[in-house]
Coordinates of C-alpha atoms and ligand atoms in Angstrom, one line a residue:
M1 CA -0.1 -0.1 0.0
T2 CA 1.5 3.4 -1.0
V3 CA 1.1 5.8 1.9
P4 CA -0.5 9.2 0.7
P5 CA 1.9 12.2 1.6
L6 CA -1.3 14.1 3.2
I7 CA -4.3 12.5 4.7
V8 CA -7.9 14.4 4.7
A9 CA -10.0 12.2 7.4
P10 CA -13.6 13.7 7.6
S11 CA -14.9 13.1 11.0
I12 CA -18.5 11.7 11.0
L13 CA -19.2 13.6 14.4
A14 CA -20.7 16.1 12.0
A15 CA -23.0 14.0 10.1
D16 CA -26.3 12.5 10.1
F17 CA -26.1 10.0 12.5
A18 CA -29.5 8.3 11.5
R19 CA -27.8 8.0 7.8
L20 CA -24.2 7.1 8.8
A21 CA -23.3 4.4 6.3
D22 CA -24.5 6.7 3.4
E23 CA -22.6 9.7 4.9
V24 CA -19.5 7.4 5.0
R25 CA -20.2 6.7 1.5
A26 CA -20.6 10.1 0.4
I27 CA -16.9 10.6 1.0
E28 CA -15.4 7.3 0.4
H29 CA -13.6 8.1 -2.8
A30 CA -12.5 11.5 -1.9
A31 CA -11.3 10.9 1.7
D32 CA -8.4 8.9 3.2
W33 CA -9.2 8.1 6.6
L34 CA -12.9 8.0 8.4
H35 CA -12.3 10.0 11.4
V36 CA -14.5 8.4 14.4
D37 CA -14.8 10.8 17.4
V38 CA -15.7 8.4 20.8
M39 CA -16.7 10.4 23.6
D40 CA -17.6 8.8 26.9
N41 CA -19.4 11.7 28.7
H42 CA -16.5 11.6 31.6
F43 CA -13.0 12.5 29.8
V44 CA -15.3 15.0 27.7
P45 CA -18.6 16.0 28.7
N46 CA -20.3 14.8 25.5
L47 CA -21.4 11.6 24.4
T48 CA -21.0 10.0 21.4
I49 CA -20.6 6.4 19.9
G50 CA -18.9 3.2 20.8
L51 CA -17.6 0.0 19.8
P52 CA -20.8 -1.5 18.4
V53 CA -21.6 1.4 15.9
V54 CA -17.8 1.1 14.6
Q55 CA -18.3 -2.7 14.0
S56 CA -21.2 -1.9 12.1
L57 CA -19.6 0.6 10.1
R58 CA -16.7 -1.2 9.7
A59 CA -18.6 -3.8 7.4
A60 CA -20.2 -0.4 5.6
T61 CA -16.7 1.2 3.8
E62 CA -13.5 0.2 2.7
L63 CA -11.9 3.4 4.4
P64 CA -9.3 3.0 6.9
F65 CA -10.9 4.1 10.4
D66 CA -9.0 6.5 12.3
V67 CA -10.6 6.4 15.9
H68 CA -10.2 9.1 18.3
L69 CA -10.8 8.2 22.0
M70 CA -11.8 10.7 23.9
I71 CA -12.5 8.3 26.8
E72 CA -11.2 7.7 30.3
D73 CA -9.5 4.4 30.7
P74 CA -8.4 3.9 27.1
R75 CA -6.3 0.9 28.3
R76 CA -9.4 -1.2 28.8
W77 CA -11.0 -0.2 25.9
A78 CA -8.9 1.2 23.0
P79 CA -7.6 -2.6 22.0
G80 CA -11.2 -3.5 21.1
Y81 CA -11.3 -0.9 18.6
A82 CA -8.0 -2.3 17.1
D83 CA -9.6 -5.9 16.9
A84 CA -12.7 -4.4 15.4
G85 CA -10.3 -3.2 12.5
A86 CA -9.6 0.4 13.1
Y87 CA -6.4 1.5 11.1
N88 CA -5.3 3.7 13.7
V89 CA -6.1 4.1 17.1
T90 CA -5.7 7.4 19.0
F91 CA -6.3 8.0 23.0
H92 CA -5.4 11.0 25.0
A93 CA -2.2 11.4 26.7
E94 CA -4.4 13.5 29.6
A95 CA -6.2 10.1 30.3
C96 CA -3.5 7.4 30.2
D97 CA -0.7 6.4 32.9
D98 CA 1.4 4.6 30.7
P99 CA 0.9 5.5 27.1
V100 CA 3.9 3.8 25.7
A101 CA 2.4 0.4 27.1
L102 CA -0.9 1.0 25.3
A103 CA 0.8 1.7 22.2
K104 CA 2.7 -1.5 22.4
D105 CA -0.8 -3.3 23.0
L106 CA -2.4 -1.4 19.8
R107 CA 0.2 -2.4 17.7
S108 CA 0.4 -5.8 18.8
A109 CA -3.5 -6.1 18.0
G110 CA -2.8 -4.7 14.3
A111 CA -3.7 -1.0 14.5
K112 CA -1.6 2.0 14.3
A113 CA -1.0 3.8 17.6
G114 CA -1.9 7.3 18.1
L115 CA -1.4 10.0 21.0
A116 CA -3.9 13.0 21.4
I117 CA -2.8 16.2 23.0
D118 CA -5.7 18.4 24.2
R119 CA -5.7 22.3 24.2
D120 CA -4.2 22.7 27.2
T121 CA -1.5 19.8 27.6
P122 CA 2.0 21.0 26.8
I123 CA 3.9 18.6 24.2
E124 CA 7.3 18.9 25.5
P125 CA 6.8 15.8 28.4
Y126 CA 5.7 13.7 25.5
L127 CA 8.4 14.1 22.7
E128 CA 10.5 11.3 24.1
L129 CA 7.7 9.0 23.3
L130 CA 7.2 9.7 20.2
P131 CA 9.2 6.6 18.7
S132 CA 6.6 4.2 20.3
F133 CA 3.6 6.0 18.0
D134 CA 2.6 6.3 14.5
T135 CA 0.4 9.2 14.9
L136 CA 0.6 12.4 16.9
L137 CA -3.0 14.2 17.2
I138 CA -2.6 17.7 18.1
M139 CA -6.0 19.4 19.0
T140 CA -6.6 22.8 17.5
I141 CA -9.7 23.6 20.1
K142 CA -10.6 21.9 23.3
A143 CA -11.6 18.3 22.7
G144 CA -15.4 17.9 23.2
F145 CA -17.5 19.3 20.7
G146 CA -17.3 20.0 16.6
G147 CA -17.9 23.2 14.9
Q148 CA -15.8 25.2 17.3
R149 CA -13.3 27.9 16.4
F150 CA -9.6 27.0 15.5
L151 CA -6.8 28.0 17.8
P152 CA -4.0 29.2 15.4
Q153 CA -1.7 29.3 18.6
L154 CA -1.9 25.3 19.1
L155 CA 0.0 25.3 16.0
E156 CA 3.1 25.8 18.1
K157 CA 3.0 22.2 19.1
V158 CA 2.8 21.2 15.9
R159 CA 6.1 22.9 14.8
T160 CA 7.6 21.6 18.1
A161 CA 6.6 17.9 17.2
R162 CA 7.8 18.3 13.5
R163 CA 11.0 19.6 14.2
H164 CA 11.2 16.7 17.1
A165 CA 10.4 14.0 14.4
A166 CA 12.3 15.3 11.6
A167 CA 15.7 15.6 13.8
G168 CA 15.1 12.1 15.1
H169 CA 14.1 10.7 11.6
L170 CA 10.8 9.4 13.0
E171 CA 8.1 8.2 10.8
L172 CA 5.4 10.4 12.4
R173 CA 2.0 11.4 11.2
I174 CA 1.1 14.8 12.8
E175 CA -2.4 15.3 12.8
V176 CA -4.7 18.4 13.5
D177 CA -8.2 18.0 15.0
G178 CA -10.6 21.3 15.4
G179 CA -11.8 23.9 13.4
I180 CA -10.1 22.3 10.3
A181 CA -11.6 24.3 7.0
D182 CA -10.4 26.1 3.7
D183 CA -9.4 29.3 5.9
T184 CA -7.3 27.4 8.6
I185 CA -5.8 24.3 6.5
A186 CA -2.9 26.1 5.0
Q187 CA -1.5 27.1 8.2
A188 CA -1.8 24.0 9.7
A189 CA 0.1 22.2 6.8
E190 CA 2.9 24.7 6.8
A191 CA 3.2 24.2 10.7
G192 CA 4.1 20.6 9.8
A193 CA 0.8 18.7 9.9
D194 CA 0.2 16.1 7.4
A195 CA -3.3 14.5 8.4
F196 CA -6.2 16.9 8.5
V197 CA -9.5 16.0 10.7
A198 CA -12.5 18.3 9.5
G199 CA -16.1 17.7 10.4
T200 CA -18.2 20.6 9.9
A201 CA -15.9 21.7 6.7
V202 CA -17.0 18.6 5.1
Y203 CA -20.4 17.6 6.2
G204 CA -21.8 21.3 6.6
A205 CA -20.7 21.6 3.1
D206 CA -23.6 20.8 -0.1
D207 CA -20.7 18.6 -1.7
P208 CA -18.7 16.3 1.0
A209 CA -16.6 14.9 -1.2
E210 CA -15.6 18.1 -3.2
A211 CA -15.1 19.7 0.3
V212 CA -12.7 17.0 1.0
R213 CA -11.0 17.4 -2.7
R214 CA -10.5 21.4 -2.1
L215 CA -9.1 20.9 1.5
R216 CA -6.5 18.4 0.3
G217 CA -5.8 20.7 -2.5
L218 CA -5.3 23.7 0.0
A219 CA -3.0 21.9 2.2
E220 CA -1.2 20.5 -0.9
R221 CA -0.5 23.9 -2.1
A222 CA 0.6 25.4 1.4
T223 CA 3.4 22.5 1.7
T224 CA 4.5 22.3 -1.8
G225 CA 4.3 26.3 -2.5
A226 CA 2.6 25.0 -6.0
Ligands
LIG1 C1 -13.9 17.2 18.7 C2 -13.5 16.1 17.7 C3 -13.5 16.5 16.3 C4 -14.7 17.2 15.8 C5 -13.8 18.3 14.8 O1 -13.3 16.9 19.8 O2 -12.3 15.6 18.2 O3 -12.9 15.4 15.6 O4 -15.6 16.2 15.2 O5 -15.1 18.9 14.2 P1 -14.5 20.1 13.6 O6 -13.9 20.0 12.1 O7 -16.3 20.8 13.2 O8 -14.2 21.2 14.6
LIG2 ZN1 -11.6 14.1 16.8

């Protein structure tokens, strides 16, 4: 499998939950990953979907699943998402006392391992853990709800992480999540992100597939200078 240089991952949080399979098919040929936001009403106040929905949806599309766990006790729950066939499983640094051990569990269950950093969490304490991870998700909002305003100051963490990854020759996806849209994606790409989650900007558009293609074009132009 060739790895695309940039990943656009529509978030189904902004989709119509009564028509999830159709909503996924609407972006199936335009998107790279499907971003699935799991919230437990404890780690974040919001409550979304869990494993049974992910299992059912897995059978409805070929797209790789990028599962973003905004839950407490990820050591208990995260491997189940890998077993369900998720391509990448990301859990929050703030919710886990041994991120490296959980990353190992996820990789042995056949998934990529992702570490998420929320708005108020500094990146520095986690830099040395990055060799154990495939994906670093840097929130560009406070985790918990879609449709929030992008916080450009959080891109400083993306720059720091990208510098660190380049210096250490790490193979690391740096993903941004929150408020990614036509007017914000270029600055995130310039800061060093190479995976972009977009909920409202995709599912709020009249043509979600076209919105994905436009976002990808904007990110590509920002990184190639074309
Ligand atoms: C929020 C979620 C995001 C959310 C992004 O905590 O992690 O993935 O869906 O939604 P937008 O793109 O609308 O900010
Ligand atoms: Zn998310």
